[in-house]
mmCIF file of C-alpha atoms in Angstrom:
data_model
loop_
_atom_site.group_PDB
_atom_site.id
_atom_site.type_symbol
_atom_site.label_atom_id
_atom_site.label_comp_id
_atom_site.label_asym_id
_atom_site.label_seq_id
_atom_site.Cartn_x
_atom_site.Cartn_y
_atom_site.Cartn_z
ATOM 1 C CA MET A 1 17.909 -82.832 -45.612
ATOM 2 C CA ASP A 2 15.444 -80.268 -46.987
ATOM 3 C CA ASP A 3 12.066 -81.867 -47.707
ATOM 4 C CA TRP A 4 11.288 -79.242 -50.357
ATOM 5 C CA TRP A 5 8.899 -81.654 -52.060
ATOM 6 C CA ARG A 6 6.421 -81.572 -49.174
ATOM 7 C CA GLY A 7 3.715 -79.153 -50.273
ATOM 8 C CA CYS A 8 5.527 -78.233 -53.480
ATOM 9 C CA VAL A 9 3.869 -77.245 -56.757
ATOM 10 C CA ILE A 10 5.136 -79.162 -59.778
ATOM 11 C CA TYR A 11 4.523 -77.781 -63.265
ATOM 12 C CA GLN A 12 4.292 -80.552 -65.863
ATOM 13 C CA ILE A 13 5.694 -79.722 -69.288
ATOM 14 C CA TYR A 14 4.861 -81.901 -72.292
ATOM 15 C CA PRO A 15 7.800 -80.817 -74.483
ATOM 16 C CA ARG A 16 6.285 -81.832 -77.827
ATOM 17 C CA SER A 17 3.476 -79.260 -77.568
ATOM 18 C CA PHE A 18 5.061 -76.600 -75.358
ATOM 19 C CA GLN A 19 7.278 -74.228 -77.396
ATOM 20 C CA ASP A 20 8.872 -74.745 -80.811
ATOM 21 C CA THR A 21 11.982 -72.711 -81.659
ATOM 22 C CA ASP A 22 13.260 -74.332 -84.864
ATOM 23 C CA GLY A 23 10.078 -74.253 -86.943
ATOM 24 C CA ASP A 24 9.484 -77.999 -87.243
ATOM 25 C CA GLY A 25 6.163 -77.829 -85.401
ATOM 26 C CA ILE A 26 7.460 -79.792 -82.405
ATOM 27 C CA GLY A 27 8.348 -78.241 -79.068
ATOM 28 C CA ASP A 28 11.951 -78.465 -77.933
ATOM 29 C CA LEU A 29 14.298 -77.849 -75.016
ATOM 30 C CA PRO A 30 15.329 -74.331 -76.148
ATOM 31 C CA GLY A 31 11.614 -73.506 -76.197
ATOM 32 C CA ILE A 32 11.263 -74.653 -72.606
ATOM 33 C CA ILE A 33 14.300 -72.583 -71.592
ATOM 34 C CA ALA A 34 12.670 -69.520 -73.163
ATOM 35 C CA ARG A 35 9.606 -69.949 -70.933
ATOM 36 C CA LEU A 36 11.206 -70.881 -67.618
ATOM 37 C CA ASP A 37 10.944 -67.287 -66.383
ATOM 38 C CA HIS A 38 7.164 -67.475 -66.798
ATOM 39 C CA VAL A 39 6.951 -70.781 -64.933
ATOM 40 C CA ALA A 40 9.068 -69.431 -62.080
ATOM 41 C CA LYS A 41 6.894 -66.297 -61.817
ATOM 42 C CA LEU A 42 3.821 -68.507 -61.446
ATOM 43 C CA GLY A 43 5.305 -69.714 -58.168
ATOM 44 C CA ALA A 44 6.069 -73.286 -59.217
ATOM 45 C CA ASP A 45 8.756 -75.118 -57.256
ATOM 46 C CA ALA A 46 9.676 -77.679 -59.908
ATOM 47 C CA ILE A 47 9.094 -78.698 -63.497
ATOM 48 C CA TRP A 48 8.363 -82.259 -64.590
ATOM 49 C CA LEU A 49 9.464 -82.974 -68.145
ATOM 50 C CA SER A 50 7.529 -85.694 -69.952
ATOM 51 C CA PRO A 51 9.909 -88.102 -71.757
ATOM 52 C CA ILE A 52 12.710 -86.465 -73.735
ATOM 53 C CA PHE A 53 14.934 -89.527 -74.259
ATOM 54 C CA ARG A 54 15.722 -91.056 -77.652
ATOM 55 C CA SER A 55 12.662 -92.885 -78.919
ATOM 56 C CA PRO A 56 10.976 -94.059 -82.121
ATOM 57 C CA MET A 57 7.886 -92.319 -80.679
ATOM 58 C CA ALA A 58 5.470 -95.226 -81.065
ATOM 59 C CA ASP A 59 4.058 -94.068 -77.705
ATOM 60 C CA MET A 60 5.151 -90.430 -77.734
ATOM 61 C CA GLY A 61 8.430 -91.073 -75.934
ATOM 62 C CA TYR A 62 7.188 -93.664 -73.468
ATOM 63 C CA ASP A 63 9.077 -96.199 -75.595
ATOM 64 C CA VAL A 64 12.736 -95.415 -74.901
ATOM 65 C CA SER A 65 15.568 -96.555 -77.168
ATOM 66 C CA ASP A 66 18.373 -94.773 -75.258
ATOM 67 C CA TYR A 67 17.946 -93.720 -71.627
ATOM 68 C CA CYS A 68 21.103 -91.598 -71.530
ATOM 69 C CA ASP A 69 20.566 -89.336 -74.525
ATOM 70 C CA ILE A 70 18.060 -86.713 -75.660
ATOM 71 C CA ASP A 71 15.907 -87.329 -78.716
ATOM 72 C CA PRO A 72 17.015 -85.008 -81.563
ATOM 73 C CA LEU A 73 13.404 -83.822 -81.883
ATOM 74 C CA PHE A 74 13.924 -81.929 -78.635
ATOM 75 C CA GLY A 75 17.630 -81.059 -78.826
ATOM 76 C CA GLY A 76 20.729 -82.605 -77.320
ATOM 77 C CA LEU A 77 22.493 -83.093 -74.011
ATOM 78 C CA ALA A 78 24.000 -79.602 -74.262
ATOM 79 C CA ASP A 79 20.479 -78.166 -74.510
ATOM 80 C CA PHE A 80 19.416 -80.205 -71.507
ATOM 81 C CA ASP A 81 22.391 -78.986 -69.474
ATOM 82 C CA ALA A 82 21.490 -75.404 -70.384
ATOM 83 C CA LEU A 83 17.886 -76.013 -69.325
ATOM 84 C CA LEU A 84 18.990 -77.505 -66.021
ATOM 85 C CA ALA A 85 21.339 -74.602 -65.314
ATOM 86 C CA ARG A 86 18.713 -71.964 -66.107
ATOM 87 C CA ALA A 87 16.043 -73.718 -64.054
ATOM 88 C CA HIS A 88 18.351 -73.878 -61.058
ATOM 89 C CA GLU A 89 19.204 -70.180 -61.469
ATOM 90 C CA LEU A 90 15.480 -69.464 -61.179
ATOM 91 C CA GLY A 91 15.060 -71.725 -58.147
ATOM 92 C CA LEU A 92 13.215 -74.437 -60.087
ATOM 93 C CA LYS A 93 13.879 -78.127 -59.539
ATOM 94 C CA VAL A 94 13.904 -80.416 -62.597
ATOM 95 C CA ILE A 95 12.152 -83.804 -62.528
ATOM 96 C CA LEU A 96 12.528 -86.288 -65.387
ATOM 97 C CA ASP A 97 9.845 -88.737 -66.504
ATOM 98 C CA MET A 98 11.554 -92.136 -66.221
ATOM 99 C CA VAL A 99 9.989 -95.102 -68.041
ATOM 100 C CA LEU A 100 11.728 -98.172 -66.624
ATOM 101 C CA SER A 101 9.164 -100.977 -66.701
ATOM 102 C CA HIS A 102 9.612 -101.403 -70.438
ATOM 103 C CA SER A 103 11.759 -100.121 -73.288
ATOM 104 C CA SER A 104 11.280 -99.680 -77.005
ATOM 105 C CA ASP A 105 11.715 -102.771 -79.143
ATOM 106 C CA GLN A 106 14.381 -100.707 -80.921
ATOM 107 C CA HIS A 107 16.514 -100.382 -77.793
ATOM 108 C CA PRO A 108 19.879 -102.145 -78.328
ATOM 109 C CA TRP A 109 19.127 -104.304 -75.274
ATOM 110 C CA PHE A 110 16.024 -105.781 -76.880
ATOM 111 C CA VAL A 111 17.615 -106.081 -80.314
ATOM 112 C CA GLU A 112 20.329 -108.205 -78.708
ATOM 113 C CA SER A 113 17.918 -110.100 -76.450
ATOM 114 C CA ARG A 114 15.667 -111.226 -79.300
ATOM 115 C CA ALA A 115 18.551 -112.336 -81.541
ATOM 116 C CA ASN A 116 18.852 -115.766 -79.893
ATOM 117 C CA ARG A 117 18.452 -117.528 -76.540
ATOM 118 C CA ASP A 118 22.077 -117.520 -75.397
ATOM 119 C CA ASN A 119 23.334 -113.939 -75.793
ATOM 120 C CA PRO A 120 24.432 -111.816 -72.780
ATOM 121 C CA ARG A 121 21.029 -110.083 -72.625
ATOM 122 C CA ALA A 122 18.888 -113.113 -73.447
ATOM 123 C CA ASP A 123 17.183 -112.873 -70.042
ATOM 124 C CA TRP A 124 16.844 -109.081 -69.876
ATOM 125 C CA TYR A 125 13.236 -109.277 -71.074
ATOM 126 C CA VAL A 126 10.388 -111.633 -70.171
ATOM 127 C CA TRP A 127 10.591 -114.529 -72.650
ATOM 128 C CA VAL A 128 8.369 -117.606 -72.386
ATOM 129 C CA ASP A 129 8.000 -120.775 -74.445
ATOM 130 C CA PRO A 130 4.627 -121.366 -76.105
ATOM 131 C CA GLY A 131 2.246 -123.956 -74.740
ATOM 132 C CA PRO A 132 1.839 -127.344 -76.456
ATOM 133 C CA ASP A 133 -0.874 -125.781 -78.609
ATOM 134 C CA GLY A 134 1.301 -122.789 -79.507
ATOM 135 C CA MET A 135 -0.680 -120.397 -77.314
ATOM 136 C CA PRO A 136 0.687 -117.853 -74.782
ATOM 137 C CA PRO A 137 1.387 -119.087 -71.236
ATOM 138 C CA ASN A 138 -1.587 -117.398 -69.572
ATOM 139 C CA ASN A 139 -4.506 -114.988 -69.917
ATOM 140 C CA TRP A 140 -2.674 -111.725 -69.218
ATOM 141 C CA VAL A 141 -3.851 -108.830 -71.362
ATOM 142 C CA SER A 142 -2.300 -105.531 -72.403
ATOM 143 C CA VAL A 143 -3.475 -102.180 -71.064
ATOM 144 C CA PHE A 144 -3.998 -101.158 -74.689
ATOM 145 C CA GLY A 145 -6.066 -104.245 -75.520
ATOM 146 C CA GLY A 146 -5.337 -107.757 -76.709
ATOM 147 C CA PRO A 147 -2.943 -110.329 -75.221
ATOM 148 C CA ALA A 148 0.064 -109.123 -73.225
ATOM 149 C CA TRP A 149 2.188 -111.664 -75.114
ATOM 150 C CA GLU A 150 3.720 -111.208 -78.573
ATOM 151 C CA TRP A 151 5.216 -114.031 -80.610
ATOM 152 C CA ASP A 152 8.785 -113.548 -81.840
ATOM 153 C CA SER A 153 9.797 -115.823 -84.713
ATOM 154 C CA ARG A 154 13.541 -115.388 -84.106
ATOM 155 C CA ARG A 155 13.536 -116.874 -80.623
ATOM 156 C CA ARG A 156 10.351 -118.862 -81.188
ATOM 157 C CA GLN A 157 9.089 -117.547 -77.863
ATOM 158 C CA TYR A 158 6.597 -115.027 -76.557
ATOM 159 C CA TYR A 159 7.679 -111.811 -74.870
ATOM 160 C CA LEU A 160 5.647 -109.831 -72.328
ATOM 161 C CA HIS A 161 4.364 -106.349 -73.136
ATOM 162 C CA ASN A 162 1.984 -104.709 -70.684
ATOM 163 C CA PHE A 163 1.502 -101.874 -73.154
ATOM 164 C CA LEU A 164 2.186 -101.775 -76.926
ATOM 165 C CA THR A 165 3.802 -104.715 -78.701
ATOM 166 C CA THR A 166 6.669 -102.298 -79.409
ATOM 167 C CA GLN A 167 7.175 -101.821 -75.640
ATOM 168 C CA PRO A 168 8.612 -105.116 -74.324
ATOM 169 C CA ASP A 169 8.722 -105.452 -70.544
ATOM 170 C CA LEU A 170 12.127 -105.642 -68.915
ATOM 171 C CA ASN A 171 12.780 -108.605 -66.623
ATOM 172 C CA PHE A 172 13.332 -107.045 -63.197
ATOM 173 C CA HIS A 173 13.875 -110.486 -61.696
ATOM 174 C CA ASN A 174 17.277 -110.338 -63.414
ATOM 175 C CA PRO A 175 19.796 -108.591 -61.082
ATOM 176 C CA GLU A 176 21.629 -107.190 -64.117
ATOM 177 C CA VAL A 177 18.487 -105.356 -65.200
ATOM 178 C CA GLN A 178 18.073 -103.838 -61.748
ATOM 179 C CA GLU A 179 21.680 -102.627 -61.804
ATOM 180 C CA ALA A 180 21.188 -101.148 -65.276
ATOM 181 C CA MET A 181 18.145 -99.191 -64.075
ATOM 182 C CA LEU A 182 20.024 -97.818 -61.076
ATOM 183 C CA GLU A 183 22.936 -96.860 -63.318
ATOM 184 C CA ILE A 184 20.598 -94.881 -65.581
ATOM 185 C CA MET A 185 19.267 -92.999 -62.571
ATOM 186 C CA ARG A 186 22.808 -92.394 -61.351
ATOM 187 C CA PHE A 187 23.761 -90.929 -64.748
ATOM 188 C CA TRP A 188 21.076 -88.251 -64.497
ATOM 189 C CA LEU A 189 21.571 -87.600 -60.788
ATOM 190 C CA GLU A 190 25.254 -86.922 -61.414
ATOM 191 C CA ARG A 191 24.202 -84.505 -64.143
ATOM 192 C CA GLY A 192 22.198 -82.553 -61.560
ATOM 193 C CA VAL A 193 18.616 -83.737 -62.018
ATOM 194 C CA ASP A 194 16.502 -83.210 -58.892
ATOM 195 C CA GLY A 195 14.230 -86.213 -59.152
ATOM 196 C CA PHE A 196 12.258 -88.679 -61.198
ATOM 197 C CA ARG A 197 8.621 -89.264 -61.955
ATOM 198 C CA LEU A 198 8.482 -93.059 -62.284
ATOM 199 C CA ASP A 199 6.013 -94.073 -64.963
ATOM 200 C CA THR A 200 3.864 -97.147 -64.181
ATOM 201 C CA VAL A 201 5.881 -97.751 -61.026
ATOM 202 C CA ASN A 202 3.766 -100.753 -60.000
ATOM 203 C CA TYR A 203 4.539 -102.710 -63.196
ATOM 204 C CA TYR A 204 8.226 -103.512 -62.675
ATOM 205 C CA PHE A 205 7.852 -107.119 -61.531
ATOM 206 C CA HIS A 206 5.663 -109.972 -62.743
ATOM 207 C CA ASP A 207 4.747 -113.268 -61.115
ATOM 208 C CA ARG A 208 7.569 -115.748 -61.756
ATOM 209 C CA LYS A 209 5.083 -118.629 -61.942
ATOM 210 C CA LEU A 210 3.056 -116.797 -64.604
ATOM 211 C CA ARG A 211 -0.198 -117.658 -62.867
ATOM 212 C CA PRO A 212 -3.366 -116.577 -64.715
ATOM 213 C CA ASN A 213 -5.199 -113.503 -63.485
ATOM 214 C CA PRO A 214 -8.616 -114.156 -61.924
ATOM 215 C CA PRO A 215 -11.682 -112.202 -63.050
ATOM 216 C CA ALA A 216 -12.206 -108.804 -61.471
ATOM 217 C CA SER A 217 -14.709 -108.552 -58.642
ATOM 218 C CA ARG A 218 -18.301 -108.406 -59.801
ATOM 219 C CA ASP A 219 -18.585 -105.175 -57.865
ATOM 220 C CA ASP A 220 -16.066 -103.589 -60.246
ATOM 221 C CA PRO A 221 -17.389 -101.899 -63.381
ATOM 222 C CA HIS A 222 -16.651 -103.632 -66.674
ATOM 223 C CA PRO A 223 -16.015 -100.854 -69.198
ATOM 224 C CA SER A 224 -17.095 -101.847 -72.683
ATOM 225 C CA VAL A 225 -14.104 -100.075 -74.235
ATOM 226 C CA ASN A 226 -11.343 -102.170 -72.661
ATOM 227 C CA PRO A 227 -11.457 -105.770 -71.402
ATOM 228 C CA TYR A 228 -8.285 -105.068 -69.402
ATOM 229 C CA GLU A 229 -10.498 -103.928 -66.534
ATOM 230 C CA MET A 230 -12.257 -107.295 -66.475
ATOM 231 C CA GLN A 231 -9.281 -108.960 -64.777
ATOM 232 C CA ASP A 232 -7.744 -108.674 -61.332
ATOM 233 C CA HIS A 233 -4.115 -108.164 -62.388
ATOM 234 C CA ARG A 234 -2.635 -109.492 -59.163
ATOM 235 C CA TYR A 235 -0.003 -111.569 -60.987
ATOM 236 C CA GLN A 236 0.837 -108.999 -63.637
ATOM 237 C CA LYS A 237 1.676 -106.025 -61.398
ATOM 238 C CA ASN A 238 1.807 -104.831 -57.760
ATOM 239 C CA ARG A 239 4.129 -107.722 -56.904
ATOM 240 C CA PRO A 240 5.873 -107.790 -53.476
ATOM 241 C CA ASP A 241 9.283 -107.675 -55.213
ATOM 242 C CA ASN A 242 8.464 -104.128 -56.296
ATOM 243 C CA LEU A 243 8.793 -102.785 -52.770
ATOM 244 C CA ALA A 244 12.263 -104.249 -52.314
ATOM 245 C CA PHE A 245 13.476 -102.618 -55.518
ATOM 246 C CA LEU A 246 11.886 -99.299 -54.568
ATOM 247 C CA GLY A 247 14.006 -99.548 -51.428
ATOM 248 C CA ARG A 248 17.131 -99.793 -53.588
ATOM 249 C CA MET A 249 16.018 -96.812 -55.657
ATOM 250 C CA ARG A 250 15.317 -94.763 -52.544
ATOM 251 C CA ALA A 251 18.711 -95.667 -51.066
ATOM 252 C CA LEU A 252 20.359 -94.347 -54.231
ATOM 253 C CA MET A 253 18.351 -91.117 -54.115
ATOM 254 C CA ASP A 254 19.212 -90.578 -50.459
ATOM 255 C CA ARG A 255 22.920 -90.419 -51.329
ATOM 256 C CA TYR A 256 22.189 -87.107 -53.026
ATOM 257 C CA ASP A 257 20.855 -83.963 -51.359
ATOM 258 C CA GLU A 258 17.295 -82.794 -51.927
ATOM 259 C CA ARG A 259 16.233 -85.387 -54.522
ATOM 260 C CA VAL A 260 12.754 -86.835 -54.942
ATOM 261 C CA LEU A 261 11.066 -89.994 -56.272
ATOM 262 C CA ILE A 262 7.464 -89.645 -57.449
ATOM 263 C CA GLY A 263 5.545 -92.715 -58.569
ATOM 264 C CA GLU A 264 2.663 -92.927 -61.005
ATOM 265 C CA VAL A 265 0.379 -95.745 -59.865
ATOM 266 C CA GLY A 266 -1.456 -97.345 -62.763
ATOM 267 C CA GLU A 267 -4.370 -99.071 -61.055
ATOM 268 C CA THR A 268 -8.155 -99.298 -61.004
ATOM 269 C CA PRO A 269 -10.123 -96.797 -58.898
ATOM 270 C CA GLN A 270 -10.881 -99.623 -56.474
ATOM 271 C CA ARG A 271 -7.192 -100.168 -55.587
ATOM 272 C CA ALA A 272 -5.256 -97.066 -56.656
ATOM 273 C CA ILE A 273 -5.246 -95.285 -53.294
ATOM 274 C CA GLU A 274 -4.337 -98.526 -51.522
ATOM 275 C CA ILE A 275 -1.272 -98.994 -53.757
ATOM 276 C CA MET A 276 -0.342 -95.297 -53.445
ATOM 277 C CA ALA A 277 -0.333 -95.679 -49.685
ATOM 278 C CA GLU A 278 1.626 -98.930 -49.751
ATOM 279 C CA TYR A 279 4.319 -97.390 -51.939
ATOM 280 C CA THR A 280 4.782 -94.257 -49.802
ATOM 281 C CA ARG A 281 4.334 -95.248 -46.160
ATOM 282 C CA GLY A 282 7.295 -95.877 -43.912
ATOM 283 C CA ALA A 283 10.938 -95.519 -44.842
ATOM 284 C CA GLY A 284 12.715 -96.753 -47.932
ATOM 285 C CA ARG A 285 9.954 -96.197 -50.465
ATOM 286 C CA LEU A 286 8.761 -93.389 -52.732
ATOM 287 C CA HIS A 287 8.755 -89.832 -51.424
ATOM 288 C CA MET A 288 5.280 -89.414 -52.904
ATOM 289 C CA ALA A 289 2.922 -90.922 -55.467
ATOM 290 C CA TYR A 290 -0.183 -90.094 -57.440
ATOM 291 C CA SER A 291 -2.942 -92.007 -59.175
ATOM 292 C CA PHE A 292 -5.723 -91.258 -61.641
ATOM 293 C CA ASP A 293 -8.364 -90.832 -58.937
ATOM 294 C CA MET A 294 -8.745 -87.098 -59.576
ATOM 295 C CA LEU A 295 -8.202 -87.286 -63.329
ATOM 296 C CA GLY A 296 -11.648 -88.640 -64.142
ATOM 297 C CA PRO A 297 -15.169 -87.211 -64.566
ATOM 298 C CA GLU A 298 -16.057 -87.193 -60.847
ATOM 299 C CA PHE A 299 -16.406 -83.663 -59.477
ATOM 300 C CA SER A 300 -17.818 -83.528 -55.967
ATOM 301 C CA ALA A 301 -16.658 -82.691 -52.477
ATOM 302 C CA ARG A 302 -17.574 -86.224 -51.418
ATOM 303 C CA HIS A 303 -15.303 -87.775 -54.054
ATOM 304 C CA PHE A 304 -12.292 -85.591 -53.278
ATOM 305 C CA ARG A 305 -12.748 -85.930 -49.516
ATOM 306 C CA SER A 306 -13.016 -89.717 -49.725
ATOM 307 C CA ARG A 307 -9.825 -90.062 -51.801
ATOM 308 C CA ILE A 308 -7.800 -87.882 -49.436
ATOM 309 C CA ALA A 309 -9.179 -89.531 -46.288
ATOM 310 C CA LYS A 310 -8.611 -93.035 -47.650
ATOM 311 C CA TYR A 311 -4.995 -92.238 -48.458
ATOM 312 C CA PHE A 312 -4.063 -90.783 -45.070
ATOM 313 C CA LYS A 313 -5.902 -93.545 -43.221
ATOM 314 C CA ALA A 314 -3.730 -96.112 -45.010
ATOM 315 C CA ALA A 315 -0.502 -94.068 -44.917
ATOM 316 C CA PRO A 316 -0.604 -91.493 -42.097
ATOM 317 C CA ASP A 317 3.131 -90.889 -42.525
ATOM 318 C CA GLY A 318 3.007 -90.920 -46.340
ATOM 319 C CA TRP A 319 2.793 -88.050 -48.785
ATOM 320 C CA PRO A 320 0.507 -87.841 -51.849
ATOM 321 C CA CYS A 321 0.714 -85.724 -54.978
ATOM 322 C CA TRP A 322 -2.619 -84.634 -56.442
ATOM 323 C CA SER A 323 -3.394 -83.554 -59.990
ATOM 324 C CA PHE A 324 -6.515 -82.674 -61.971
ATOM 325 C CA SER A 325 -5.006 -82.778 -65.485
ATOM 326 C CA ASN A 326 -2.101 -84.307 -67.366
ATOM 327 C CA HIS A 327 -1.123 -85.544 -70.828
ATOM 328 C CA ASP A 328 -3.265 -88.703 -70.523
ATOM 329 C CA VAL A 329 -6.672 -87.074 -70.056
ATOM 330 C CA ALA A 330 -8.794 -84.171 -71.249
ATOM 331 C CA ARG A 331 -8.193 -81.014 -69.223
ATOM 332 C CA HIS A 332 -10.366 -80.674 -66.155
ATOM 333 C CA VAL A 333 -12.007 -77.461 -67.398
ATOM 334 C CA THR A 334 -13.404 -79.630 -70.209
ATOM 335 C CA ARG A 335 -14.220 -82.700 -68.116
ATOM 336 C CA TRP A 336 -15.988 -80.691 -65.435
ATOM 337 C CA ALA A 337 -17.505 -77.946 -67.613
ATOM 338 C CA ALA A 338 -21.062 -78.793 -66.563
ATOM 339 C CA HIS A 339 -20.256 -77.943 -62.945
ATOM 340 C CA ALA A 340 -19.404 -74.240 -63.416
ATOM 341 C CA ALA A 341 -20.681 -71.090 -65.105
ATOM 342 C CA GLY A 342 -17.634 -70.878 -67.364
ATOM 343 C CA GLU A 343 -14.116 -72.134 -67.962
ATOM 344 C CA ASP A 344 -12.454 -69.217 -66.178
ATOM 345 C CA ALA A 345 -14.546 -69.655 -63.032
ATOM 346 C CA LEU A 346 -13.968 -73.403 -63.042
ATOM 347 C CA ALA A 347 -10.223 -73.010 -63.580
ATOM 348 C CA ARG A 348 -9.949 -70.632 -60.620
ATOM 349 C CA GLN A 349 -12.085 -72.823 -58.385
ATOM 350 C CA ALA A 350 -10.148 -75.950 -59.315
ATOM 351 C CA VAL A 351 -6.674 -74.550 -58.707
ATOM 352 C CA ALA A 352 -7.746 -73.040 -55.379
ATOM 353 C CA MET A 353 -9.159 -76.397 -54.338
ATOM 354 C CA LEU A 354 -6.168 -78.411 -55.572
ATOM 355 C CA LEU A 355 -3.689 -76.215 -53.715
ATOM 356 C CA SER A 356 -5.701 -76.577 -50.509
ATOM 357 C CA PHE A 357 -5.446 -80.379 -50.458
ATOM 358 C CA PRO A 358 -2.950 -81.907 -48.007
ATOM 359 C CA GLY A 359 0.000 -83.075 -50.090
ATOM 360 C CA SER A 360 1.794 -81.711 -53.127
ATOM 361 C CA ALA A 361 0.193 -80.534 -56.362
ATOM 362 C CA CYS A 362 0.975 -81.050 -60.013
ATOM 363 C CA LEU A 363 -0.260 -78.545 -62.589
ATOM 364 C CA TYR A 364 -0.378 -79.312 -66.294
ATOM 365 C CA GLN A 365 1.142 -76.778 -68.690
ATOM 366 C CA GLY A 366 -1.131 -73.819 -69.345
ATOM 367 C CA GLU A 367 -3.022 -74.050 -66.055
#
């Protein structure tokens, strides 16, 4: 099997702001098709499309209401097939952003699940009875602030949401949910997709006992903007069950030629590289993963060297993917402006450095 992904350059496209062809002010799939020649001439090996599935867009597509259809904002399945065909003609692989840890609250699965406690999908999401005082079962908090539990008056239970209240977490402890996720992947693989970028890959499973998270280490910084960082989320994510399910995902991918699984690790700087390594070393896991370690304000040889060395020490047989910019952060030419004589010089220095790192590289559109 061709390990094309080793050392590849992936070009991330955020469809909404890339190229608009129908005059509604929102980028679309025909717009991406029109620019694929340019991306190929840059020397990219693959494109990563940020979410294009049907969505109410409460979180810009990271709240999916139909995993097997394209949101009309961007086009339709025929447009996607045309994009895939043109990309392959140009020698470009196509990687889809797959958001599996949670869905939109408008997904038919959740609509059915919240209707009552005895429907076929009643256990597809994480539902918990309130405590005797009516409070949530534990102290878990959302990445976006506030409790990770939302009260639902129909079921008279709380449901888990690691992100927005409109993004309920799926219950991966339910075998039916696991099968549904694999079937979604199979749908796109059969259509010819070359791989998936798995959003928040370390959030799939939660602690069955719902144990409370302990405080974060006192050595960890406590950002004033988000109390989420004040907890050690050992029971909310990074659960051992995750690795077993990644093995099932990898087994599915390996039935197809030249496909790739890339994981986004959502973790604190203190643990991100450790989780990256755990999820990519040995067989039966992700092909590669990336974290936010190089997406912050730090710009020094010491910082970059330490991240790379720490990864390969923990996973000598693993493979990382490094990036300086993406849709979640300000571009690196802005973040690191104080370290160069101008944006052009910094941009050239950064891309030369990024492409010299051992591993694969991901460029954000426009770089």
